Amino acid sequence: MDSGIITIMLPLALAIIMIGLGLELTPKDFARVSKHPKAVLIALFCQLVLLVGIAFLLCKIFALPPLLAVGLMLLAASPGGSTANLFSYLFKGDLALNITLTAINSVIAALTLPLIVNFSIMHFMQDGQQITMQFSKILQVFSIIIIPVCIGMLIRHYAPKFSEKLNRPLRIFAVIFLLLIIAGAIFSERENIAAYLGQVGAATAIFCICSLSIGYFVPRFLGINSAQARACAFEIGIHNSTLAMTIALTVIANSAVAMPAAVYSIFMYIFAAVFGMLISKFAPLSTAKQDAVST
């Protein structure tokens, strides 16, 4: 992929997407944590502890090559994508909780993502293959995530009508950009793509299924109602693969590290749609409503 596109266009395009995410958030979304503290804490525990641990185990079980292992850990450390809100809407999840989790995840990921990625680099990479994520790059990750989101929130606060007009075009742009970045990442590694699919395809598919399942069943087991559990499932199961790939290509500057996120993107929406239909069938809307009332 052209170096100018990688260093300038990818961060700029991702910033536009993160501004779009910010357009959906208000300070009330952060304050709303006090209304759903249990659900938020459980979802964060699932995402930051359970899924990161599962990703690490999958790297070991499938004996992933170092660069792909770092890529899978980067994917696991990435927060939920804004598309999670759409799936939650389609399958009757608690949208308020979704938006709250998106807001909290966006802030926390700016701190936890560099830590998890640095750990995976130190653990999986050989001395001769060393890639690094120095403090300057950590600040770059922070700026990629936080600053555009804050800009989006400011636009929504001071120009709410304008933000409503921007929302749909930015969502369309996000989908198109995701497809383009997947295509670009695959093209740059076209000679190795078949090998990568063989090496990381099963691991990413299992990780996707685990993300959705843990996101739903752990909260349910711990007494969270069905609507909120659905919100947790989609927030946790739909990782921000666009963010993961952009960091891999710009901050880490390695297209192989982007492969797990690219492959994950192929599975993610299909698995999320199937999972949503299964949940709707076996935990129907009436049950979700009764649960919501009783909580």
Backbone as CSV, one residue per row, in Angstrom:
resi,resn,N_x,N_y,N_z,CA_x,CA_y,CA_z,C_x,C_y,C_z
1,MET,0.852,-1.188,0.000,0.000,0.000,0.000,0.886,1.235,0.000
2,ASP,0.512,2.272,-0.772,1.320,3.474,-0.893,1.584,4.114,0.464
3,SER,2.837,4.555,0.688,3.218,5.089,1.999,2.454,6.356,2.341
4,GLY,2.145,7.180,1.326,1.370,8.388,1.584,-0.034,8.077,2.055
5,ILE,-0.628,7.047,1.470,-1.966,6.618,1.895,-1.923,6.129,3.334
6,ILE,-0.877,5.355,3.667,-0.766,4.786,5.007,-0.558,5.860,6.058
7,THR,0.369,6.769,5.808,0.755,7.733,6.837,-0.205,8.907,6.964
8,ILE,-0.910,9.250,5.888,-1.769,10.433,5.917,-3.248,10.065,5.790
9,MET,-3.584,9.325,4.733,-4.992,9.097,4.428,-5.679,8.163,5.424
10,LEU,-4.987,7.085,5.856,-5.629,6.152,6.787,-5.961,6.825,8.122
11,PRO,-5.000,7.502,8.781,-5.359,8.178,10.034,-6.431,9.245,9.846
12,LEU,-6.374,9.965,8.711,-7.376,10.999,8.457,-8.764,10.377,8.296
13,ALA,-8.849,9.301,7.509,-10.138,8.637,7.312,-10.664,8.055,8.614
14,LEU,-9.763,7.452,9.413,-10.200,6.905,10.700,-10.666,8.024,11.626
15,ALA,-9.990,9.160,11.593,-10.404,10.298,12.412,-11.818,10.728,12.062
16,ILE,-12.149,10.724,10.754,-13.504,11.076,10.317,-14.517,10.084,10.879
17,ILE,-14.151,8.793,10.866,-15.041,7.761,11.408,-15.236,7.950,12.912
18,MET,-14.144,8.247,13.616,-14.242,8.444,15.069,-15.029,9.712,15.398
19,ILE,-14.960,10.729,14.532,-15.814,11.912,14.710,-17.275,11.491,14.597
20,GLY,-17.552,10.604,13.616,-18.910,10.080,13.478,-19.366,9.348,14.722
21,LEU,-18.439,8.609,15.345,-18.764,7.942,16.609,-19.095,8.975,17.677
22,GLY,-18.303,10.046,17.728,-18.537,11.105,18.711,-19.866,11.808,18.516
23,LEU,-20.346,11.854,17.259,-21.637,12.486,16.981,-22.790,11.759,17.664
24,GLU,-22.565,10.492,18.035,-23.619,9.696,18.677,-23.524,9.749,20.203
25,LEU,-22.533,10.470,20.730,-22.292,10.474,22.170,-22.548,11.850,22.781
26,THR,-22.950,11.843,24.043,-23.075,13.066,24.831,-22.476,12.797,26.209
27,PRO,-22.172,13.850,26.983,-21.673,13.619,28.349,-22.606,12.761,29.194
28,LYS,-23.904,12.789,28.869,-24.868,11.974,29.614,-24.590,10.482,29.454
29,ASP,-24.010,10.101,28.311,-23.704,8.692,28.081,-22.667,8.188,29.072
30,PHE,-21.738,9.047,29.450,-20.743,8.669,30.455,-21.376,8.655,31.846
31,ALA,-22.256,9.632,32.102,-22.915,9.710,33.405,-23.884,8.555,33.613
32,ARG,-24.368,7.975,32.501,-25.357,6.908,32.582,-24.790,5.625,33.190
33,VAL,-23.468,5.568,33.347,-22.845,4.390,33.958,-23.446,4.110,35.328
34,SER,-23.779,5.172,36.056,-24.332,5.006,37.400,-25.673,4.287,37.385
35,LYS,-26.383,4.326,36.234,-27.673,3.649,36.127,-27.519,2.162,35.812
36,HIS,-26.426,1.808,35.148,-26.184,0.407,34.777,-24.782,-0.032,35.210
37,PRO,-24.400,0.204,36.462,-23.003,-0.088,36.836,-22.633,-1.560,36.699
38,LYS,-23.564,-2.441,37.054,-23.273,-3.872,37.006,-23.053,-4.331,35.571
39,ALA,-23.954,-3.941,34.670,-23.837,-4.353,33.271,-22.562,-3.804,32.641
40,VAL,-22.232,-2.555,32.937,-21.032,-1.937,32.370,-19.778,-2.638,32.864
41,LEU,-19.709,-2.898,34.165,-18.528,-3.550,34.738,-18.352,-4.970,34.198
42,ILE,-19.469,-5.692,34.067,-19.390,-7.062,33.533,-18.911,-7.036,32.087
43,ALA,-19.464,-6.120,31.283,-19.070,-6.022,29.877,-17.589,-5.662,29.747
44,LEU,-17.121,-4.725,30.561,-15.709,-4.334,30.512,-14.807,-5.481,30.950
45,PHE,-15.236,-6.225,31.955,-14.454,-7.383,32.406,-14.366,-8.427,31.287
46,CYS,-15.490,-8.676,30.630,-15.493,-9.645,29.519,-14.535,-9.208,28.413
47,GLN,-14.589,-7.911,28.073,-13.790,-7.430,26.943,-12.312,-7.333,27.294
48,LEU,-11.997,-6.773,28.450,-10.602,-6.455,28.767,-9.855,-7.618,29.413
49,VAL,-10.574,-8.561,30.005,-9.917,-9.667,30.703,-10.183,-11.000,29.994
50,LEU,-11.461,-11.390,29.903,-11.787,-12.702,29.345,-11.371,-12.823,27.879
51,LEU,-11.753,-11.842,27.065,-11.475,-11.971,25.634,-9.996,-11.799,25.308
52,VAL,-9.317,-10.927,26.027,-7.869,-10.797,25.828,-7.182,-12.103,26.209
53,GLY,-7.652,-12.716,27.298,-7.110,-14.011,27.702,-7.394,-15.099,26.682
54,ILE,-8.604,-15.106,26.121,-8.958,-16.099,25.093,-8.116,-15.892,23.838
55,ALA,-7.926,-14.642,23.445,-7.086,-14.359,22.279,-5.665,-14.879,22.493
56,PHE,-5.149,-14.682,23.700,-3.803,-15.163,24.024,-3.737,-16.690,23.926
57,LEU,-4.769,-17.368,24.464,-4.807,-18.834,24.397,-4.912,-19.317,22.949
58,LEU,-5.709,-18.633,22.137,-5.836,-19.020,20.726,-4.504,-18.869,19.996
59,CYS,-3.768,-17.823,20.333,-2.438,-17.647,19.735,-1.542,-18.841,20.059
60,LYS,-1.652,-19.328,21.297,-0.831,-20.463,21.731,-1.335,-21.776,21.123
61,ILE,-2.649,-21.987,21.178,-3.217,-23.247,20.692,-2.950,-23.432,19.203
62,PHE,-3.126,-22.362,18.420,-2.925,-22.450,16.973,-1.482,-22.162,16.569
63,ALA,-0.622,-21.905,17.567,0.801,-21.619,17.310,0.955,-20.581,16.200
64,LEU,0.263,-19.460,16.356,0.284,-18.426,15.328,1.684,-17.841,15.172
65,PRO,2.085,-17.523,13.940,3.337,-16.799,13.738,3.316,-15.487,14.523
66,PRO,4.473,-14.994,14.967,4.516,-13.819,15.858,3.723,-12.615,15.371
67,LEU,3.856,-12.244,14.103,3.156,-11.062,13.606,1.640,-11.233,13.644
68,LEU,1.157,-12.434,13.329,-0.280,-12.697,13.373,-0.783,-12.766,14.813
69,ALA,0.051,-13.267,15.722,-0.312,-13.296,17.143,-0.470,-11.877,17.679
70,VAL,0.464,-11.001,17.332,0.354,-9.597,17.736,-0.909,-8.978,17.144
71,GLY,-1.212,-9.323,15.891,-2.415,-8.803,15.241,-3.698,-9.245,15.916
72,LEU,-3.749,-10.513,16.352,-4.945,-11.006,17.040,-5.096,-10.336,18.400
73,MET,-3.989,-10.118,19.092,-4.043,-9.423,20.376,-4.457,-7.961,20.187
74,LEU,-3.989,-7.333,19.120,-4.404,-5.961,18.797,-5.905,-5.908,18.554
75,LEU,-6.419,-6.885,17.829,-7.856,-6.957,17.576,-8.625,-7.122,18.883
76,ALA,-8.152,-8.019,19.744,-8.821,-8.252,21.031,-8.832,-6.996,21.899
77,ALA,-7.776,-6.185,21.779,-7.668,-4.979,22.600,-8.486,-3.820,22.052
78,SER,-8.947,-3.932,20.803,-9.700,-2.841,20.178,-11.119,-2.777,20.750
79,PRO,-11.647,-1.576,20.932,-13.004,-1.444,21.500,-14.067,-1.864,20.496
80,GLY,-15.313,-1.825,20.921,-16.416,-2.148,20.028,-16.565,-1.098,18.942
81,GLY,-17.094,-1.493,17.804,-17.324,-0.552,16.717,-18.711,0.070,16.820
82,SER,-18.879,1.206,16.130,-20.177,1.884,16.187,-21.283,1.048,15.550
83,THR,-20.918,0.075,14.686,-21.916,-0.803,14.068,-22.631,-1.649,15.111
84,ALA,-22.010,-1.820,16.278,-22.649,-2.576,17.356,-23.998,-1.968,17.724
85,ASN,-24.085,-0.643,17.664,-25.347,0.027,17.980,-26.437,-0.358,16.983
86,LEU,-26.052,-0.495,15.713,-27.021,-0.876,14.685,-27.536,-2.290,14.922
87,PHE,-26.637,-3.225,15.232,-27.052,-4.600,15.494,-27.921,-4.669,16.752
88,SER,-27.563,-3.883,17.751,-28.353,-3.861,18.981,-29.762,-3.339,18.693
89,TYR,-29.856,-2.353,17.830,-31.162,-1.816,17.438,-31.975,-2.877,16.688
90,LEU,-31.327,-3.568,15.756,-32.026,-4.570,14.946,-32.530,-5.739,15.783
91,PHE,-31.750,-6.128,16.812,-32.088,-7.316,17.590,-32.520,-6.985,19.021
92,LYS,-33.084,-5.784,19.198,-33.782,-5.393,20.434,-32.872,-5.375,21.670
93,GLY,-31.649,-4.928,21.486,-30.781,-4.734,22.643,-31.056,-3.395,23.315
94,ASP,-30.441,-3.170,24.451,-30.586,-1.918,25.201,-29.658,-0.880,24.568
95,LEU,-30.215,-0.011,23.729,-29.395,0.951,22.989,-28.686,1.934,23.910
96,ALA,-29.345,2.342,24.978,-28.717,3.274,25.914,-27.457,2.664,26.511
97,LEU,-27.535,1.379,26.850,-26.360,0.699,27.393,-25.280,0.575,26.324
98,ASN,-25.691,0.291,25.082,-24.726,0.209,23.983,-23.923,1.497,23.841
99,ILE,-24.644,2.595,23.828,-23.989,3.894,23.657,-23.076,4.190,24.839
100,THR,-23.540,3.825,26.041,-22.712,4.005,27.236,-21.425,3.198,27.130
101,LEU,-21.544,1.929,26.729,-20.364,1.060,26.600,-19.411,1.586,25.525
102,THR,-19.963,2.091,24.425,-19.136,2.657,23.363,-18.341,3.839,23.893
103,ALA,-19.011,4.700,24.657,-18.348,5.882,25.214,-17.221,5.492,26.163
104,ILE,-17.521,4.583,27.103,-16.518,4.171,28.092,-15.379,3.415,27.411
105,ASN,-15.730,2.520,26.480,-14.711,1.732,25.770,-13.742,2.603,24.994
106,SER,-14.262,3.677,24.373,-13.420,4.550,23.567,-12.335,5.204,24.411
107,VAL,-12.692,5.571,25.629,-11.718,6.204,26.533,-10.732,5.177,27.076
108,ILE,-11.256,4.053,27.568,-10.400,3.045,28.189,-9.433,2.439,27.176
109,ALA,-9.915,2.213,25.941,-9.066,1.581,24.917,-7.833,2.415,24.606
110,ALA,-7.961,3.738,24.694,-6.806,4.595,24.428,-5.674,4.317,25.415
111,LEU,-6.020,3.781,26.593,-5.015,3.464,27.613,-4.620,1.991,27.585
112,THR,-5.618,1.109,27.440,-5.332,-0.326,27.542,-4.766,-0.917,26.261
113,LEU,-5.177,-0.391,25.101,-4.725,-0.974,23.836,-3.201,-0.956,23.699
114,PRO,-2.533,0.174,23.936,-1.063,0.154,23.845,-0.407,-0.805,24.835
115,LEU,-0.986,-0.932,26.039,-0.418,-1.841,27.037,-0.507,-3.286,26.576
116,ILE,-1.674,-3.683,26.057,-1.874,-5.067,25.595,-1.002,-5.363,24.386
117,VAL,-0.923,-4.405,23.462,-0.111,-4.610,22.260,1.372,-4.698,22.617
118,ASN,1.834,-3.831,23.506,3.240,-3.890,23.918,3.560,-5.216,24.605
119,PHE,2.631,-5.704,25.426,2.832,-7.009,26.065,2.954,-8.108,25.020
120,SER,2.061,-8.094,24.022,2.087,-9.143,22.999,3.350,-9.052,22.147
121,ILE,3.819,-7.840,21.879,5.067,-7.683,21.122,6.238,-8.284,21.901
122,MET,6.299,-7.970,23.193,7.401,-8.494,24.016,7.327,-10.005,24.153
123,HIS,6.100,-10.547,24.191,5.946,-11.988,24.416,6.168,-12.802,23.150
124,PHE,5.603,-12.347,22.029,5.594,-13.171,20.829,6.754,-12.908,19.866
125,MET,7.275,-11.694,19.849,8.274,-11.363,18.838,9.666,-11.820,19.244
126,GLN,10.437,-12.316,18.272,11.844,-12.650,18.473,12.658,-11.365,18.399
127,ASP,13.884,-11.401,18.936,14.724,-10.201,18.932,14.960,-9.677,17.521
128,GLY,15.152,-10.595,16.578,15.420,-10.184,15.214,14.207,-9.656,14.482
129,GLN,13.013,-9.872,15.050,11.778,-9.439,14.397,11.129,-8.274,15.141
130,GLN,11.854,-7.689,16.055,11.240,-6.767,16.998,10.524,-5.602,16.315
131,ILE,9.281,-5.384,16.670,8.576,-4.166,16.322,8.217,-3.512,17.646
132,THR,8.109,-2.219,17.639,7.955,-1.514,18.906,6.754,-0.577,18.873
133,MET,6.332,-0.183,20.053,5.264,0.798,20.200,5.692,1.759,21.302
134,GLN,6.572,2.705,20.932,7.126,3.617,21.913,6.074,4.598,22.403
135,PHE,6.496,5.423,23.367,5.568,6.366,24.000,4.946,7.307,22.971
136,SER,5.744,7.736,21.993,5.207,8.637,20.955,4.089,7.963,20.167
137,LYS,4.233,6.655,19.935,3.199,5.918,19.215,1.982,5.682,20.096
138,ILE,2.211,5.531,21.397,1.089,5.411,22.329,0.262,6.697,22.309
139,LEU,0.964,7.843,22.284,0.267,9.127,22.186,-0.495,9.230,20.864
140,GLN,0.073,8.648,19.812,-0.595,8.650,18.512,-1.894,7.862,18.576
141,VAL,-1.872,6.700,19.233,-3.091,5.909,19.415,-4.128,6.706,20.194
142,PHE,-3.672,7.351,21.266,-4.575,8.148,22.098,-5.232,9.248,21.261
143,SER,-4.427,9.925,20.435,-4.964,11.018,19.621,-5.899,10.503,18.534
144,ILE,-5.612,9.320,17.991,-6.476,8.733,16.961,-7.862,8.428,17.519
145,ILE,-7.911,8.002,18.793,-9.183,7.585,19.388,-9.920,8.751,20.048
146,ILE,-9.235,9.457,20.950,-9.921,10.400,21.827,-10.244,11.731,21.150
147,ILE,-9.269,12.339,20.495,-9.471,13.693,19.964,-10.628,13.750,18.959
148,PRO,-10.680,12.849,17.949,-11.812,12.922,17.015,-13.168,12.688,17.687
149,VAL,-13.210,11.760,18.668,-14.465,11.513,19.383,-14.920,12.791,20.097
150,CYS,-13.990,13.482,20.739,-14.327,14.735,21.429,-14.816,15.790,20.439
151,ILE,-14.189,15.843,19.255,-14.636,16.791,18.224,-16.076,16.476,17.809
152,GLY,-16.367,15.190,17.617,-17.721,14.789,17.258,-18.729,15.170,18.330
153,MET,-18.363,14.969,19.588,-19.260,15.327,20.694,-19.502,16.837,20.742
154,LEU,-18.461,17.625,20.464,-18.609,19.084,20.455,-19.524,19.527,19.321
155,ILE,-19.378,18.881,18.152,-20.260,19.212,17.025,-21.713,18.914,17.380
156,ARG,-21.926,17.748,18.009,-23.299,17.395,18.393,-23.856,18.385,19.407
157,HIS,-23.010,18.842,20.335,-23.472,19.747,21.392,-23.828,21.126,20.834
158,TYR,-22.969,21.649,19.955,-23.162,23.022,19.475,-23.947,23.103,18.172
159,ALA,-24.022,22.012,17.424,-24.765,22.023,16.157,-25.512,20.705,15.988
160,PRO,-26.516,20.448,16.824,-27.204,19.149,16.806,-27.872,18.825,15.474
161,LYS,-28.442,19.816,14.807,-29.090,19.551,13.513,-28.062,19.167,12.455
162,PHE,-26.928,19.860,12.476,-25.848,19.543,11.538,-25.310,18.144,11.790
163,SER,-25.204,17.764,13.065,-24.691,16.434,13.402,-25.637,15.342,12.922
164,GLU,-26.954,15.600,12.970,-27.920,14.630,12.462,-27.744,14.417,10.955
165,LYS,-27.456,15.502,10.225,-27.232,15.392,8.786,-25.942,14.627,8.470
166,LEU,-24.945,14.772,9.331,-23.665,14.115,9.108,-23.699,12.630,9.435
167,ASN,-24.595,12.235,10.325,-24.556,10.886,10.891,-24.628,9.803,9.817
168,ARG,-25.618,9.856,8.960,-25.794,8.810,7.940,-24.628,8.775,6.937
169,PRO,-24.212,9.941,6.377,-23.071,9.895,5.447,-21.807,9.317,6.078
170,LEU,-21.573,9.622,7.354,-20.373,9.106,8.010,-20.476,7.601,8.238
171,ARG,-21.664,7.102,8.502,-21.846,5.650,8.639,-21.548,4.946,7.310
172,ILE,-22.045,5.533,6.212,-21.783,4.962,4.887,-20.289,5.014,4.589
173,PHE,-19.668,6.137,4.923,-18.228,6.292,4.707,-17.461,5.238,5.497
174,ALA,-17.915,4.958,6.730,-17.229,3.974,7.579,-17.245,2.592,6.936
175,VAL,-18.400,2.212,6.362,-18.510,0.900,5.715,-17.609,0.830,4.483
176,ILE,-17.656,1.883,3.662,-16.835,1.911,2.444,-15.349,1.879,2.804
177,PHE,-14.979,2.660,3.815,-13.579,2.708,4.225,-13.117,1.355,4.746
178,LEU,-13.982,0.687,5.510,-13.625,-0.643,6.017,-13.355,-1.600,4.861
179,LEU,-14.228,-1.589,3.854,-14.039,-2.471,2.699,-12.744,-2.141,1.960
180,LEU,-12.451,-0.850,1.823,-11.240,-0.432,1.120,-9.977,-0.824,1.874
181,ILE,-10.001,-0.660,3.186,-8.802,-0.972,3.964,-8.562,-2.485,4.006
182,ILE,-9.658,-3.270,4.042,-9.511,-4.729,3.959,-8.897,-5.108,2.614
183,ALA,-9.446,-4.516,1.545,-8.938,-4.803,0.203,-7.473,-4.404,0.078
184,GLY,-7.129,-3.235,0.631,-5.749,-2.768,0.561,-4.796,-3.647,1.338
185,ALA,-5.220,-4.053,2.545,-4.371,-4.914,3.368,-4.163,-6.269,2.697
186,ILE,-5.245,-6.814,2.125,-5.142,-8.110,1.445,-4.270,-7.995,0.194
187,PHE,-4.434,-6.893,-0.552,-3.642,-6.704,-1.776,-2.153,-6.608,-1.460
188,SER,-1.813,-5.872,-0.376,-0.402,-5.710,-0.036,0.236,-7.021,0.403
189,GLU,-0.603,-7.969,0.856,-0.099,-9.276,1.287,-0.637,-10.391,0.394
190,ARG,-0.924,-10.042,-0.866,-1.595,-10.985,-1.763,-0.815,-12.282,-1.961
191,GLU,0.509,-12.214,-1.881,1.315,-13.420,-2.077,1.221,-14.366,-0.884
192,ASN,0.867,-13.804,0.281,0.825,-14.610,1.509,-0.584,-14.830,2.032
193,ILE,-1.606,-14.269,1.346,-2.953,-14.264,1.906,-3.505,-15.666,2.130
194,ALA,-3.230,-16.583,1.209,-3.732,-17.948,1.379,-3.138,-18.581,2.630
195,ALA,-1.856,-18.345,2.845,-1.199,-18.882,4.044,-1.766,-18.243,5.303
196,TYR,-2.002,-16.912,5.250,-2.557,-16.218,6.413,-3.954,-16.739,6.759
197,LEU,-4.780,-16.941,5.727,-6.126,-17.468,5.972,-6.056,-18.843,6.626
198,GLY,-5.132,-19.664,6.147,-4.957,-20.979,6.752,-4.453,-20.902,8.177
199,GLN,-3.590,-19.923,8.452,-2.980,-19.819,9.775,-3.898,-19.153,10.798
200,VAL,-4.627,-18.120,10.357,-5.370,-17.313,11.334,-6.880,-17.375,11.135
201,GLY,-7.360,-18.018,10.054,-8.787,-18.063,9.777,-9.589,-18.727,10.887
202,ALA,-9.163,-19.929,11.300,-9.878,-20.657,12.355,-9.820,-19.900,13.675
203,ALA,-8.659,-19.325,13.991,-8.495,-18.598,15.257,-9.413,-17.384,15.316
204,THR,-9.506,-16.631,14.220,-10.358,-15.444,14.224,-11.841,-15.822,14.243
205,ALA,-12.201,-16.903,13.553,-13.603,-17.354,13.573,-14.012,-17.769,14.986
206,ILE,-13.153,-18.536,15.649,-13.446,-18.961,17.022,-13.484,-17.753,17.950
207,PHE,-12.563,-16.809,17.742,-12.544,-15.605,18.575,-13.828,-14.800,18.405
208,CYS,-14.332,-14.721,17.176,-15.581,-14.001,16.917,-16.758,-14.665,17.631
209,ILE,-16.836,-15.986,17.538,-17.914,-16.724,18.205,-17.810,-16.563,19.719
210,CYS,-16.598,-16.648,20.246,-16.384,-16.476,21.688,-16.784,-15.073,22.136
211,SER,-16.450,-14.061,21.330,-16.777,-12.677,21.684,-18.280,-12.489,21.836
212,LEU,-19.037,-12.972,20.867,-20.493,-12.832,20.916,-21.096,-13.657,22.046
213,SER,-20.625,-14.898,22.189,-21.195,-15.802,23.205,-20.902,-15.324,24.616
214,ILE,-19.658,-14.968,24.871,-19.285,-14.468,26.199,-20.023,-13.170,26.495
215,GLY,-20.131,-12.312,25.462,-20.815,-11.036,25.645,-22.268,-11.190,26.043
216,TYR,-22.894,-12.288,25.638,-24.301,-12.500,25.993,-24.467,-13.382,27.228
217,PHE,-23.802,-14.527,27.250,-24.100,-15.525,28.277,-23.475,-15.205,29.645
218,VAL,-22.315,-14.570,29.677,-21.741,-14.197,30.977,-22.631,-13.173,31.686
219,PRO,-23.067,-12.091,31.026,-23.999,-11.182,31.695,-25.298,-11.858,32.123
220,ARG,-25.845,-12.754,31.277,-27.079,-13.445,31.643,-26.870,-14.313,32.881
221,PHE,-25.740,-15.009,32.915,-25.422,-15.867,34.061,-25.310,-15.044,35.340
222,LEU,-24.852,-13.799,35.203,-24.657,-12.934,36.365,-25.871,-12.050,36.650
223,GLY,-27.010,-12.375,36.038,-28.264,-11.723,36.395,-28.623,-10.491,35.603
224,ILE,-27.918,-10.225,34.492,-28.258,-9.075,33.651,-29.410,-9.460,32.724
225,ASN,-30.364,-8.543,32.519,-31.536,-8.883,31.712,-31.170,-9.078,30.245
226,SER,-32.072,-9.689,29.498,-31.797,-10.109,28.131,-31.474,-8.940,27.209
227,ALA,-32.217,-7.840,27.331,-31.972,-6.685,26.454,-30.574,-6.120,26.677
228,GLN,-30.170,-6.022,27.939,-28.841,-5.507,28.240,-27.758,-6.503,27.820
229,ALA,-28.036,-7.792,27.976,-27.071,-8.808,27.561,-26.852,-8.773,26.048
230,ARG,-27.920,-8.514,25.301,-27.776,-8.383,23.850,-26.873,-7.203,23.512
231,ALA,-27.092,-6.104,24.214,-26.251,-4.921,23.992,-24.787,-5.252,24.268
232,CYS,-24.539,-5.970,25.368,-23.169,-6.370,25.713,-22.582,-7.284,24.632
233,ALA,-23.387,-8.218,24.138,-22.905,-9.173,23.145,-22.426,-8.475,21.881
234,PHE,-23.217,-7.519,21.387,-22.832,-6.843,20.148,-21.698,-5.850,20.373
235,GLU,-21.690,-5.201,21.524,-20.591,-4.279,21.822,-19.267,-5.025,21.923
236,ILE,-19.304,-6.205,22.531,-18.092,-6.996,22.713,-17.750,-7.791,21.457
237,GLY,-18.788,-8.271,20.756,-18.565,-9.145,19.606,-18.175,-8.427,18.328
238,ILE,-18.564,-7.155,18.208,-18.232,-6.400,16.993,-17.075,-5.463,17.319
239,HIS,-15.877,-5.971,17.182,-14.685,-5.175,17.475,-14.456,-4.135,16.388
240,ASN,-13.781,-3.053,16.767,-13.468,-1.995,15.811,-12.267,-2.424,14.971
241,SER,-12.535,-3.290,14.000,-11.455,-3.830,13.173,-10.808,-2.750,12.311
242,THR,-11.583,-1.704,11.987,-11.007,-0.586,11.235,-9.894,0.078,12.033
243,LEU,-10.151,0.302,13.317,-9.135,0.880,14.196,-7.926,-0.037,14.291
244,ALA,-8.171,-1.337,14.462,-7.069,-2.291,14.587,-6.195,-2.298,13.337
245,MET,-6.835,-2.313,12.163,-6.056,-2.344,10.923,-5.287,-1.042,10.703
246,THR,-5.903,0.090,11.047,-5.223,1.368,10.864,-4.011,1.476,11.779
247,ILE,-4.144,1.024,13.016,-3.003,1.040,13.935,-1.909,0.103,13.440
248,ALA,-2.313,-1.070,12.934,-1.324,-2.020,12.410,-0.543,-1.418,11.242
249,LEU,-1.252,-0.714,10.354,-0.617,-0.199,9.138,0.116,1.110,9.348
250,THR,-0.290,1.900,10.348,0.327,3.212,10.549,1.234,3.249,11.770
251,VAL,0.703,2.905,12.925,1.479,2.998,14.162,2.533,1.900,14.232
252,ILE,2.118,0.645,13.985,3.057,-0.483,14.016,3.764,-0.626,12.667
253,ALA,3.126,-0.138,11.601,3.705,-0.129,10.253,4.047,-1.527,9.758
254,ASN,3.071,-2.441,9.881,3.286,-3.805,9.409,1.961,-4.363,8.911
255,SER,1.876,-4.673,7.619,0.615,-5.129,7.032,0.235,-6.529,7.498
256,ALA,1.216,-7.364,7.857,0.893,-8.709,8.349,0.125,-8.641,9.661
257,VAL,0.450,-7.648,10.507,-0.249,-7.476,11.788,-1.720,-7.125,11.555
258,ALA,-2.029,-6.537,10.394,-3.417,-6.167,10.080,-4.260,-7.351,9.633
259,MET,-3.625,-8.481,9.298,-4.349,-9.608,8.715,-5.440,-10.190,9.627
260,PRO,-5.186,-10.429,10.921,-6.258,-10.980,11.756,-7.508,-10.098,11.776
261,ALA,-7.319,-8.776,11.840,-8.470,-7.868,11.834,-9.178,-7.908,10.491
262,ALA,-8.418,-8.018,9.396,-9.030,-8.096,8.065,-9.855,-9.369,7.921
263,VAL,-9.302,-10.486,8.361,-10.014,-11.763,8.292,-11.224,-11.740,9.223
264,TYR,-11.049,-11.176,10.418,-12.140,-11.068,11.394,-13.319,-10.297,10.799
265,SER,-13.016,-9.239,10.045,-14.074,-8.414,9.456,-14.954,-9.214,8.508
266,ILE,-14.359,-10.211,7.870,-15.126,-11.055,6.946,-16.159,-11.881,7.714
267,PHE,-15.773,-12.371,8.901,-16.672,-13.209,9.711,-17.656,-12.380,10.542
268,MET,-17.205,-11.230,11.001,-17.850,-10.503,12.086,-19.328,-10.226,11.842
269,TYR,-19.660,-9.610,10.728,-21.044,-9.214,10.488,-21.943,-10.413,10.212
270,ILE,-21.400,-11.416,9.545,-22.183,-12.628,9.281,-22.510,-13.332,10.589
271,PHE,-21.491,-13.535,11.424,-21.691,-14.220,12.702,-22.614,-13.414,13.612
272,ALA,-22.463,-12.082,13.616,-23.304,-11.230,14.469,-24.768,-11.322,14.054
273,ALA,-25.024,-11.347,12.729,-26.401,-11.452,12.239,-27.003,-12.807,12.610
274,VAL,-26.240,-13.890,12.421,-26.727,-15.224,12.776,-26.962,-15.314,14.279
275,PHE,-26.029,-14.786,15.064,-26.161,-14.822,16.521,-27.404,-14.045,16.963
276,GLY,-27.627,-12.879,16.345,-28.802,-12.080,16.691,-30.096,-12.819,16.387
277,MET,-30.142,-13.522,15.264,-31.347,-14.289,14.911,-31.578,-15.441,15.877
278,LEU,-30.491,-16.108,16.292,-30.624,-17.212,17.250,-31.111,-16.710,18.607
279,ILE,-30.554,-15.585,19.055,-30.981,-15.012,20.337,-32.450,-14.593,20.264
280,SER,-32.838,-13.996,19.144,-34.230,-13.569,18.976,-35.182,-14.758,19.002
281,LYS,-34.722,-15.889,18.450,-35.570,-17.080,18.402,-35.689,-17.739,19.762
282,PHE,-34.582,-17.892,20.479,-34.585,-18.642,21.733,-34.760,-17.766,22.973
283,ALA,-34.616,-16.428,22.809,-34.931,-15.497,23.902,-35.781,-14.393,23.301
284,PRO,-37.072,-14.681,23.019,-37.926,-13.758,22.269,-38.104,-12.418,22.963
285,LEU,-38.610,-11.449,22.177,-38.752,-10.068,22.644,-39.559,-9.954,23.908
286,SER,-40.632,-10.742,24.038,-41.468,-10.661,25.224,-40.666,-10.957,26.478
287,THR,-39.767,-11.939,26.381,-38.921,-12.280,27.517,-37.996,-11.130,27.848
288,ALA,-37.420,-10.519,26.803,-36.510,-9.384,27.023,-37.240,-8.249,27.729
289,LYS,-38.482,-7.981,27.305,-39.236,-6.905,27.922,-39.541,-7.208,29.374
290,GLN,-39.945,-8.452,29.672,-40.229,-8.820,31.049,-38.993,-8.673,31.918
291,ASP,-37.840,-9.100,31.357,-36.586,-8.968,32.088,-36.275,-7.516,32.388
292,ALA,-36.498,-6.650,31.369,-36.192,-5.222,31.531,-37.054,-4.603,32.622
293,VAL,-38.307,-5.007,32.685,-39.217,-4.481,33.696,-38.798,-4.931,35.094
294,SER,-38.363,-6.205,35.192,-38.047,-6.750,36.505,-36.710,-6.275,37.048
295,THR,-35.894,-5.623,36.204,-34.560,-5.218,36.666,-34.593,-3.790,37.188
